[in-house]
PDB file of C-alpha atoms in Angstrom:
ATOM      1  CA  MET A   1      27.881  55.090  33.317  1.00  0.00           C
ATOM      2  CA  THR A   2      25.811  51.970  33.446  1.00  0.00           C
ATOM      3  CA  ILE A   3      25.871  50.352  36.886  1.00  0.00           C
ATOM      4  CA  GLY A   4      24.800  46.816  37.703  1.00  0.00           C
ATOM      5  CA  LEU A   5      23.561  45.957  41.194  1.00  0.00           C
ATOM      6  CA  VAL A   6      23.131  42.418  42.454  1.00  0.00           C
ATOM      7  CA  GLY A   7      21.107  42.714  45.655  1.00  0.00           C
ATOM      8  CA  LEU A   8      18.918  45.644  46.700  1.00  0.00           C
ATOM      9  CA  GLY A   9      19.143  45.513  50.465  1.00  0.00           C
ATOM     10  CA  LEU A  10      20.370  48.413  52.568  1.00  0.00           C
ATOM     11  CA  ILE A  11      23.846  48.527  51.003  1.00  0.00           C
ATOM     12  CA  GLY A  12      22.909  47.620  47.446  1.00  0.00           C
ATOM     13  CA  GLY A  13      19.839  49.816  47.516  1.00  0.00           C
ATOM     14  CA  SER A  14      21.847  52.766  48.825  1.00  0.00           C
ATOM     15  CA  MET A  15      24.431  52.273  46.069  1.00  0.00           C
ATOM     16  CA  ALA A  16      21.656  52.165  43.490  1.00  0.00           C
ATOM     17  CA  LYS A  17      20.128  55.369  44.832  1.00  0.00           C
ATOM     18  CA  ALA A  18      23.490  57.145  45.017  1.00  0.00           C
ATOM     19  CA  TYR A  19      24.336  56.422  41.380  1.00  0.00           C
ATOM     20  CA  ALA A  20      20.814  57.141  40.158  1.00  0.00           C
ATOM     21  CA  ALA A  21      20.884  60.494  41.961  1.00  0.00           C
ATOM     22  CA  GLU A  22      24.008  61.388  39.964  1.00  0.00           C
ATOM     23  CA  GLY A  23      22.281  60.595  36.686  1.00  0.00           C
ATOM     24  CA  HIS A  24      23.781  57.182  35.986  1.00  0.00           C
ATOM     25  CA  THR A  25      21.814  54.254  34.577  1.00  0.00           C
ATOM     26  CA  VAL A  26      21.223  51.560  37.191  1.00  0.00           C
ATOM     27  CA  LEU A  27      20.327  47.990  36.282  1.00  0.00           C
ATOM     28  CA  ALA A  28      19.575  45.601  39.121  1.00  0.00           C
ATOM     29  CA  TYR A  29      18.701  42.095  40.180  1.00  0.00           C
ATOM     30  CA  ASP A  30      17.256  41.014  43.508  1.00  0.00           C
ATOM     31  CA  GLN A  31      16.016  37.541  44.362  1.00  0.00           C
ATOM     32  CA  ASN A  32      12.878  39.227  45.668  1.00  0.00           C
ATOM     33  CA  SER A  33      11.188  40.364  42.477  1.00  0.00           C
ATOM     34  CA  THR A  34       8.856  42.632  44.451  1.00  0.00           C
ATOM     35  CA  ILE A  35      11.823  44.665  45.722  1.00  0.00           C
ATOM     36  CA  ALA A  36      13.309  44.887  42.243  1.00  0.00           C
ATOM     37  CA  GLY A  37       9.954  45.994  40.891  1.00  0.00           C
ATOM     38  CA  PHE A  38       9.560  48.660  43.562  1.00  0.00           C
ATOM     39  CA  ALA A  39      13.047  50.017  42.808  1.00  0.00           C
ATOM     40  CA  MET A  40      11.977  50.394  39.182  1.00  0.00           C
ATOM     41  CA  LEU A  41       8.718  52.073  40.148  1.00  0.00           C
ATOM     42  CA  ASP A  42      10.465  54.667  42.315  1.00  0.00           C
ATOM     43  CA  GLY A  43      12.800  55.514  39.437  1.00  0.00           C
ATOM     44  CA  THR A  44      16.045  54.266  40.973  1.00  0.00           C
ATOM     45  CA  VAL A  45      16.462  51.248  38.703  1.00  0.00           C
ATOM     46  CA  LYS A  46      16.005  51.606  34.948  1.00  0.00           C
ATOM     47  CA  GLY A  47      15.854  47.941  34.090  1.00  0.00           C
ATOM     48  CA  PRO A  48      16.801  44.390  35.022  1.00  0.00           C
ATOM     49  CA  LEU A  49      20.359  43.128  35.336  1.00  0.00           C
ATOM     50  CA  ASP A  50      20.184  39.850  33.456  1.00  0.00           C
ATOM     51  CA  GLU A  51      22.067  37.795  30.905  1.00  0.00           C
ATOM     52  CA  ASP A  52      21.157  40.303  28.180  1.00  0.00           C
ATOM     53  CA  THR A  53      22.337  43.424  30.053  1.00  0.00           C
ATOM     54  CA  ILE A  54      25.300  42.267  32.167  1.00  0.00           C
ATOM     55  CA  GLY A  55      27.693  42.939  29.282  1.00  0.00           C
ATOM     56  CA  SER A  56      26.624  46.604  29.052  1.00  0.00           C
ATOM     57  CA  CYS A  57      27.771  47.523  32.568  1.00  0.00           C
ATOM     58  CA  ASP A  58      30.806  49.656  33.349  1.00  0.00           C
ATOM     59  CA  LEU A  59      30.656  48.663  37.014  1.00  0.00           C
ATOM     60  CA  ILE A  60      28.887  45.813  38.794  1.00  0.00           C
ATOM     61  CA  PHE A  61      28.383  45.716  42.564  1.00  0.00           C
ATOM     62  CA  LEU A  62      27.699  42.406  44.309  1.00  0.00           C
ATOM     63  CA  ALA A  63      25.745  43.492  47.391  1.00  0.00           C
ATOM     64  CA  ILE A  64      24.854  40.016  48.622  1.00  0.00           C
ATOM     65  CA  PRO A  65      26.437  37.565  51.103  1.00  0.00           C
ATOM     66  CA  PRO A  66      29.815  36.038  50.165  1.00  0.00           C
ATOM     67  CA  GLU A  67      28.684  32.586  49.052  1.00  0.00           C
ATOM     68  CA  ALA A  68      25.865  34.083  46.991  1.00  0.00           C
ATOM     69  CA  ALA A  69      28.322  36.544  45.412  1.00  0.00           C
ATOM     70  CA  ILE A  70      30.641  33.694  44.425  1.00  0.00           C
ATOM     71  CA  HIS A  71      27.727  31.728  42.974  1.00  0.00           C
ATOM     72  CA  TRP A  72      26.571  34.727  40.909  1.00  0.00           C
ATOM     73  CA  LEU A  73      30.071  35.307  39.566  1.00  0.00           C
ATOM     74  CA  ARG A  74      30.509  31.671  38.566  1.00  0.00           C
ATOM     75  CA  GLU A  75      27.159  31.699  36.791  1.00  0.00           C
ATOM     76  CA  ASN A  76      27.747  34.975  34.949  1.00  0.00           C
ATOM     77  CA  ALA A  77      31.511  35.458  34.535  1.00  0.00           C
ATOM     78  CA  GLY A  78      31.322  34.620  30.848  1.00  0.00           C
ATOM     79  CA  ARG A  79      28.793  37.421  30.253  1.00  0.00           C
ATOM     80  CA  ILE A  80      30.888  40.190  31.867  1.00  0.00           C
ATOM     81  CA  ALA A  81      32.694  42.504  29.447  1.00  0.00           C
ATOM     82  CA  GLY A  82      36.460  42.894  29.627  1.00  0.00           C
ATOM     83  CA  THR A  83      36.013  46.616  30.283  1.00  0.00           C
ATOM     84  CA  THR A  84      33.824  46.011  33.353  1.00  0.00           C
ATOM     85  CA  LEU A  85      35.001  46.363  36.940  1.00  0.00           C
ATOM     86  CA  VAL A  86      33.236  44.057  39.381  1.00  0.00           C
ATOM     87  CA  MET A  87      33.293  44.800  43.110  1.00  0.00           C
ATOM     88  CA  ASP A  88      31.725  42.879  45.949  1.00  0.00           C
ATOM     89  CA  LEU A  89      30.443  44.743  49.016  1.00  0.00           C
ATOM     90  CA  CYS A  90      30.639  41.825  51.453  1.00  0.00           C
ATOM     91  CA  GLY A  91      31.633  42.019  55.112  1.00  0.00           C
ATOM     92  CA  THR A  92      34.496  39.519  54.753  1.00  0.00           C
ATOM     93  CA  LYS A  93      37.038  39.361  51.970  1.00  0.00           C
ATOM     94  CA  ARG A  94      39.092  36.140  52.015  1.00  0.00           C
ATOM     95  CA  VAL A  95      36.387  33.770  50.779  1.00  0.00           C
ATOM     96  CA  VAL A  96      35.113  36.068  48.030  1.00  0.00           C
ATOM     97  CA  CYS A  97      38.497  37.251  46.785  1.00  0.00           C
ATOM     98  CA  HIS A  98      39.939  33.741  46.752  1.00  0.00           C
ATOM     99  CA  ALA A  99      37.197  32.701  44.328  1.00  0.00           C
ATOM    100  CA  ALA A 100      36.770  35.944  42.393  1.00  0.00           C
ATOM    101  CA  PHE A 101      40.346  36.840  41.438  1.00  0.00           C
ATOM    102  CA  PRO A 102      40.913  33.622  39.435  1.00  0.00           C
ATOM    103  CA  LEU A 103      37.521  34.004  37.742  1.00  0.00           C
ATOM    104  CA  ALA A 104      38.345  37.564  36.712  1.00  0.00           C
ATOM    105  CA  ALA A 105      41.710  36.472  35.320  1.00  0.00           C
ATOM    106  CA  GLN A 106      40.114  33.581  33.441  1.00  0.00           C
ATOM    107  CA  PHE A 107      37.320  35.612  31.832  1.00  0.00           C
ATOM    108  CA  GLY A 108      39.190  38.891  31.347  1.00  0.00           C
ATOM    109  CA  PHE A 109      37.338  41.383  33.567  1.00  0.00           C
ATOM    110  CA  THR A 110      38.643  43.200  36.653  1.00  0.00           C
ATOM    111  CA  PHE A 111      37.597  42.302  40.181  1.00  0.00           C
ATOM    112  CA  VAL A 112      38.343  44.381  43.283  1.00  0.00           C
ATOM    113  CA  GLY A 113      37.096  43.490  46.741  1.00  0.00           C
ATOM    114  CA  GLY A 114      35.230  46.279  48.499  1.00  0.00           C
ATOM    115  CA  HIS A 115      33.741  46.913  51.918  1.00  0.00           C
ATOM    116  CA  PRO A 116      31.929  50.221  52.579  1.00  0.00           C
ATOM    117  CA  MET A 117      32.342  51.225  56.220  1.00  0.00           C
ATOM    118  CA  ALA A 118      28.775  52.441  56.558  1.00  0.00           C
ATOM    119  CA  GLY A 119      25.468  50.953  57.518  1.00  0.00           C
ATOM    120  CA  TYR A 120      22.373  51.083  59.661  1.00  0.00           C
ATOM    121  CA  HIS A 121      20.956  48.696  62.239  1.00  0.00           C
ATOM    122  CA  LYS A 122      17.840  48.129  60.132  1.00  0.00           C
ATOM    123  CA  SER A 123      18.124  46.278  56.839  1.00  0.00           C
ATOM    124  CA  GLY A 124      16.306  46.281  53.545  1.00  0.00           C
ATOM    125  CA  TYR A 125      15.636  48.526  50.569  1.00  0.00           C
ATOM    126  CA  LYS A 126      13.080  50.581  52.509  1.00  0.00           C
ATOM    127  CA  TYR A 127      15.921  51.992  54.646  1.00  0.00           C
ATOM    128  CA  ALA A 128      18.327  52.602  51.748  1.00  0.00           C
ATOM    129  CA  LYS A 129      19.335  56.192  51.050  1.00  0.00           C
ATOM    130  CA  SER A 130      21.513  57.888  48.473  1.00  0.00           C
ATOM    131  CA  THR A 131      23.660  59.617  51.118  1.00  0.00           C
ATOM    132  CA  LEU A 132      24.542  56.517  53.182  1.00  0.00           C
ATOM    133  CA  PHE A 133      28.175  56.497  52.007  1.00  0.00           C
ATOM    134  CA  LYS A 134      28.826  60.253  51.950  1.00  0.00           C
ATOM    135  CA  GLY A 135      32.132  60.940  53.714  1.00  0.00           C
ATOM    136  CA  GLN A 136      32.455  57.351  54.924  1.00  0.00           C
ATOM    137  CA  PRO A 137      35.525  55.103  54.492  1.00  0.00           C
ATOM    138  CA  MET A 138      35.724  52.438  51.816  1.00  0.00           C
ATOM    139  CA  VAL A 139      38.158  49.520  52.081  1.00  0.00           C
ATOM    140  CA  LEU A 140      39.510  48.054  48.858  1.00  0.00           C
ATOM    141  CA  VAL A 141      41.150  44.672  48.332  1.00  0.00           C
ATOM    142  CA  PRO A 142      42.848  44.693  44.924  1.00  0.00           C
ATOM    143  CA  PRO A 143      44.189  41.747  42.958  1.00  0.00           C
ATOM    144  CA  GLN A 144      47.861  40.909  43.200  1.00  0.00           C
ATOM    145  CA  GLY A 145      49.908  43.372  41.213  1.00  0.00           C
ATOM    146  CA  PHE A 146      47.515  46.251  41.930  1.00  0.00           C
ATOM    147  CA  ASP A 147      48.747  49.471  40.323  1.00  0.00           C
ATOM    148  CA  MET A 148      48.026  53.176  40.602  1.00  0.00           C
ATOM    149  CA  GLY A 149      46.262  53.179  37.252  1.00  0.00           C
ATOM    150  CA  LEU A 150      43.695  50.731  38.599  1.00  0.00           C
ATOM    151  CA  LEU A 151      43.347  52.752  41.811  1.00  0.00           C
ATOM    152  CA  ASP A 152      42.608  55.880  39.776  1.00  0.00           C
ATOM    153  CA  ARG A 153      40.016  53.944  37.799  1.00  0.00           C
ATOM    154  CA  VAL A 154      38.362  52.663  40.981  1.00  0.00           C
ATOM    155  CA  LYS A 155      38.332  56.171  42.482  1.00  0.00           C
ATOM    156  CA  THR A 156      36.591  57.541  39.403  1.00  0.00           C
ATOM    157  CA  LEU A 157      34.014  54.755  39.327  1.00  0.00           C
ATOM    158  CA  LEU A 158      33.221  55.200  43.030  1.00  0.00           C
ATOM    159  CA  GLU A 159      32.906  58.993  42.965  1.00  0.00           C
ATOM    160  CA  PRO A 160      29.073  59.033  42.765  1.00  0.00           C
ATOM    161  CA  ALA A 161      28.855  57.176  46.099  1.00  0.00           C
ATOM    162  CA  GLY A 162      30.725  60.010  47.827  1.00  0.00           C
ATOM    163  CA  PHE A 163      33.147  58.041  49.989  1.00  0.00           C
ATOM    164  CA  GLY A 164      35.430  60.145  52.153  1.00  0.00           C
ATOM    165  CA  LYS A 165      38.497  57.894  52.185  1.00  0.00           C
ATOM    166  CA  LEU A 166      39.653  54.852  50.264  1.00  0.00           C
ATOM    167  CA  SER A 167      41.955  52.400  52.046  1.00  0.00           C
ATOM    168  CA  VAL A 168      43.842  49.598  50.300  1.00  0.00           C
ATOM    169  CA  THR A 169      44.650  46.352  52.107  1.00  0.00           C
ATOM    170  CA  THR A 170      44.814  42.576  51.709  1.00  0.00           C
ATOM    171  CA  ALA A 171      41.926  40.179  52.232  1.00  0.00           C
ATOM    172  CA  GLU A 172      43.731  38.674  55.245  1.00  0.00           C
ATOM    173  CA  GLU A 173      44.334  42.007  56.960  1.00  0.00           C
ATOM    174  CA  HIS A 174      40.803  43.174  56.217  1.00  0.00           C
ATOM    175  CA  ASP A 175      39.283  40.134  57.885  1.00  0.00           C
ATOM    176  CA  ARG A 176      41.633  40.395  60.860  1.00  0.00           C
ATOM    177  CA  MET A 177      40.619  44.007  61.499  1.00  0.00           C
ATOM    178  CA  ILE A 178      36.906  43.562  60.794  1.00  0.00           C
ATOM    179  CA  ALA A 179      36.687  40.785  63.388  1.00  0.00           C
ATOM    180  CA  PHE A 180      37.549  43.434  65.983  1.00  0.00           C
ATOM    181  CA  THR A 181      35.924  46.577  64.618  1.00  0.00           C
ATOM    182  CA  SER A 182      32.613  45.079  63.478  1.00  0.00           C
ATOM    183  CA  GLN A 183      31.892  41.415  64.096  1.00  0.00           C
ATOM    184  CA  MET A 184      32.860  41.362  67.779  1.00  0.00           C
ATOM    185  CA  CYS A 185      30.773  44.493  68.356  1.00  0.00           C
ATOM    186  CA  HIS A 186      27.729  42.653  67.030  1.00  0.00           C
ATOM    187  CA  VAL A 187      28.416  39.593  69.185  1.00  0.00           C
ATOM    188  CA  VAL A 188      28.904  41.644  72.364  1.00  0.00           C
ATOM    189  CA  SER A 189      25.783  43.716  71.707  1.00  0.00           C
ATOM    190  CA  ASN A 190      23.729  40.643  70.868  1.00  0.00           C
ATOM    191  CA  ALA A 191      24.897  38.728  73.959  1.00  0.00           C
ATOM    192  CA  TYR A 192      24.467  41.710  76.280  1.00  0.00           C
ATOM    193  CA  ILE A 193      20.802  42.204  75.367  1.00  0.00           C
ATOM    194  CA  LYS A 194      20.043  38.624  76.465  1.00  0.00           C
ATOM    195  CA  SER A 195      20.157  39.623  80.137  1.00  0.00           C
ATOM    196  CA  PRO A 196      16.712  39.178  81.741  1.00  0.00           C
ATOM    197  CA  THR A 197      17.090  42.756  82.938  1.00  0.00           C
ATOM    198  CA  ALA A 198      16.787  43.971  79.343  1.00  0.00           C
ATOM    199  CA  ARG A 199      13.027  43.472  79.463  1.00  0.00           C
ATOM    200  CA  MET A 200      12.746  45.743  82.493  1.00  0.00           C
ATOM    201  CA  HIS A 201      15.133  48.553  81.556  1.00  0.00           C
ATOM    202  CA  ARG A 202      12.671  51.230  80.436  1.00  0.00           C
ATOM    203  CA  GLY A 203      13.077  54.393  82.409  1.00  0.00           C
ATOM    204  CA  PHE A 204      16.561  53.379  83.522  1.00  0.00           C
ATOM    205  CA  SER A 205      18.550  53.654  80.282  1.00  0.00           C
ATOM    206  CA  ALA A 206      20.018  56.409  78.171  1.00  0.00           C
ATOM    207  CA  GLY A 207      22.931  56.867  75.775  1.00  0.00           C
ATOM    208  CA  SER A 208      25.209  54.108  77.034  1.00  0.00           C
ATOM    209  CA  TYR A 209      22.522  51.448  76.671  1.00  0.00           C
ATOM    210  CA  LYS A 210      21.496  52.681  73.239  1.00  0.00           C
ATOM    211  CA  ASP A 211      25.081  52.819  71.977  1.00  0.00           C
ATOM    212  CA  LEU A 212      25.895  49.315  73.190  1.00  0.00           C
ATOM    213  CA  THR A 213      22.726  47.591  71.987  1.00  0.00           C
ATOM    214  CA  ARG A 214      22.148  49.287  68.620  1.00  0.00           C
ATOM    215  CA  VAL A 215      23.780  46.562  66.536  1.00  0.00           C
ATOM    216  CA  ALA A 216      22.028  43.733  68.384  1.00  0.00           C
ATOM    217  CA  TRP A 217      19.328  44.529  65.829  1.00  0.00           C
ATOM    218  CA  LEU A 218      20.852  42.527  62.964  1.00  0.00           C
ATOM    219  CA  ASN A 219      20.269  40.153  60.069  1.00  0.00           C
ATOM    220  CA  ALA A 220      21.024  36.828  61.786  1.00  0.00           C
ATOM    221  CA  ASP A 221      21.501  34.784  58.606  1.00  0.00           C
ATOM    222  CA  MET A 222      23.961  37.247  57.100  1.00  0.00           C
ATOM    223  CA  TRP A 223      25.995  37.787  60.256  1.00  0.00           C
ATOM    224  CA  ALA A 224      26.185  34.063  61.048  1.00  0.00           C
ATOM    225  CA  GLU A 225      27.649  33.429  57.576  1.00  0.00           C
ATOM    226  CA  LEU A 226      30.150  36.279  57.876  1.00  0.00           C
ATOM    227  CA  MET A 227      31.286  35.248  61.347  1.00  0.00           C
ATOM    228  CA  LEU A 228      31.778  31.600  60.411  1.00  0.00           C
ATOM    229  CA  GLU A 229      33.792  32.633  57.365  1.00  0.00           C
ATOM    230  CA  ASN A 230      35.977  34.674  59.720  1.00  0.00           C
ATOM    231  CA  GLN A 231      36.037  32.025  62.431  1.00  0.00           C
ATOM    232  CA  ASP A 232      39.770  32.085  63.135  1.00  0.00           C
ATOM    233  CA  PHE A 233      40.007  35.823  63.741  1.00  0.00           C
ATOM    234  CA  MET A 234      36.680  35.865  65.587  1.00  0.00           C
ATOM    235  CA  LEU A 235      37.805  33.166  68.028  1.00  0.00           C
ATOM    236  CA  SER A 236      41.075  34.977  68.676  1.00  0.00           C
ATOM    237  CA  GLU A 237      39.306  38.250  69.485  1.00  0.00           C
ATOM    238  CA  MET A 238      36.696  36.450  71.575  1.00  0.00           C
ATOM    239  CA  ASP A 239      39.374  34.763  73.679  1.00  0.00           C
ATOM    240  CA  VAL A 240      40.951  38.159  74.392  1.00  0.00           C
ATOM    241  CA  LEU A 241      37.588  39.607  75.399  1.00  0.00           C
ATOM    242  CA  LEU A 242      36.727  36.699  77.691  1.00  0.00           C
ATOM    243  CA  GLU A 243      40.129  36.932  79.363  1.00  0.00           C
ATOM    244  CA  ASN A 244      39.650  40.640  79.989  1.00  0.00           C
ATOM    245  CA  LEU A 245      36.089  40.209  81.268  1.00  0.00           C
ATOM    246  CA  GLN A 246      37.319  37.601  83.727  1.00  0.00           C
ATOM    247  CA  LYS A 247      39.737  40.171  85.188  1.00  0.00           C
ATOM    248  CA  TYR A 248      36.869  42.589  85.857  1.00  0.00           C
ATOM    249  CA  ARG A 249      34.778  39.806  87.359  1.00  0.00           C
ATOM    250  CA  THR A 250      37.615  38.741  89.643  1.00  0.00           C
ATOM    251  CA  ALA A 251      38.154  42.293  90.879  1.00  0.00           C
ATOM    252  CA  LEU A 252      34.433  42.653  91.605  1.00  0.00           C
ATOM    253  CA  ALA A 253      34.168  39.282  93.342  1.00  0.00           C
ATOM    254  CA  ASN A 254      37.182  40.097  95.530  1.00  0.00           C
ATOM    255  CA  ASN A 255      35.894  43.573  96.385  1.00  0.00           C
ATOM    256  CA  ASP A 256      39.194  44.829  94.943  1.00  0.00           C
ATOM    257  CA  PHE A 257      38.749  48.584  94.549  1.00  0.00           C
ATOM    258  CA  ASP A 258      42.320  49.259  93.455  1.00  0.00           C
ATOM    259  CA  GLY A 259      42.308  46.426  90.930  1.00  0.00           C
ATOM    260  CA  LEU A 260      38.969  47.422  89.436  1.00  0.00           C
ATOM    261  CA  ARG A 261      39.955  51.082  89.282  1.00  0.00           C
ATOM    262  CA  ASP A 262      43.196  50.173  87.501  1.00  0.00           C
ATOM    263  CA  LEU A 263      41.351  48.040  84.946  1.00  0.00           C
ATOM    264  CA  LEU A 264      38.902  50.850  84.218  1.00  0.00           C
ATOM    265  CA  GLN A 265      41.663  53.427  83.981  1.00  0.00           C
ATOM    266  CA  GLU A 266      43.651  51.200  81.648  1.00  0.00           C
ATOM    267  CA  GLY A 267      40.694  50.916  79.270  1.00  0.00           C
ATOM    268  CA  LYS A 268      40.121  54.677  79.373  1.00  0.00           C
ATOM    269  CA  VAL A 269      43.767  55.394  78.535  1.00  0.00           C
ATOM    270  CA  ILE A 270      43.753  52.959  75.616  1.00  0.00           C
ATOM    271  CA  LYS A 271      40.562  54.528  74.258  1.00  0.00           C
ATOM    272  CA  GLU A 272      42.187  57.965  74.424  1.00  0.00           C
ATOM    273  CA  GLU A 273      45.305  56.694  72.671  1.00  0.00           C
ATOM    274  CA  VAL A 274      43.560  54.927  69.802  1.00  0.00           C
ATOM    275  CA  ASP A 275      40.667  57.314  69.152  1.00  0.00           C
ATOM    276  CA  GLY A 276      41.876  60.614  70.589  1.00  0.00           C
ATOM    277  CA  ARG A 277      40.603  62.522  73.571  1.00  0.00           C
TER     278      ARG A 277
END
């Protein structure tokens, strides 16, 4: 296969390396020409993804932020072959899919929204690896009228990445869930580390601190865009969190042992129910 990659950050770079490792031809574009050049030097990328080569791709991944992905599609939709499947790898789906599905219908190619449930707290091509997606979930947002034939085609095209499970959903449901499972985690981690105590923690922290603060190390521009695009679901989840935090604060302020114990036990039970003991 010939694979096109737009964006060679952690996700795009890992996709490029995964497909190259399986012997596929990878063409790529990155706004940083130095990164694109390095990816060619290390053998991952065989050549540029440009107006002359876009039409040769069997699969094109858009591994850039949503607005940039939409802009690229609008600029290049007329160059994409009818046999090509285009998939974005963005962290939100409503904005991209709303723009991309009509473009695909107009120009005759296939677009499927995609979100690999894998990552790392450090970004950039230097941290990309071919095994990043091995065994990890992949969420797909198909166009209206999605059929099993298209699902089989997507499965085949994604095989080199090594995903463990493919889930199919709508753009709306994806964004609702991702506000809770990803975006709120980044907000909580990022806000938590702003305590003045953070600068004095060495020697007093272990696994709990590391687990909670890992994703505070983020790409601020990218996450700000994603969160604002998912503003409605983010605000809803944030209101729930603030309401719950206030309950813990009230129990502490009132020296309410029974109330605090019950709140902690309730959270423990819910964790056991949703994730297993």
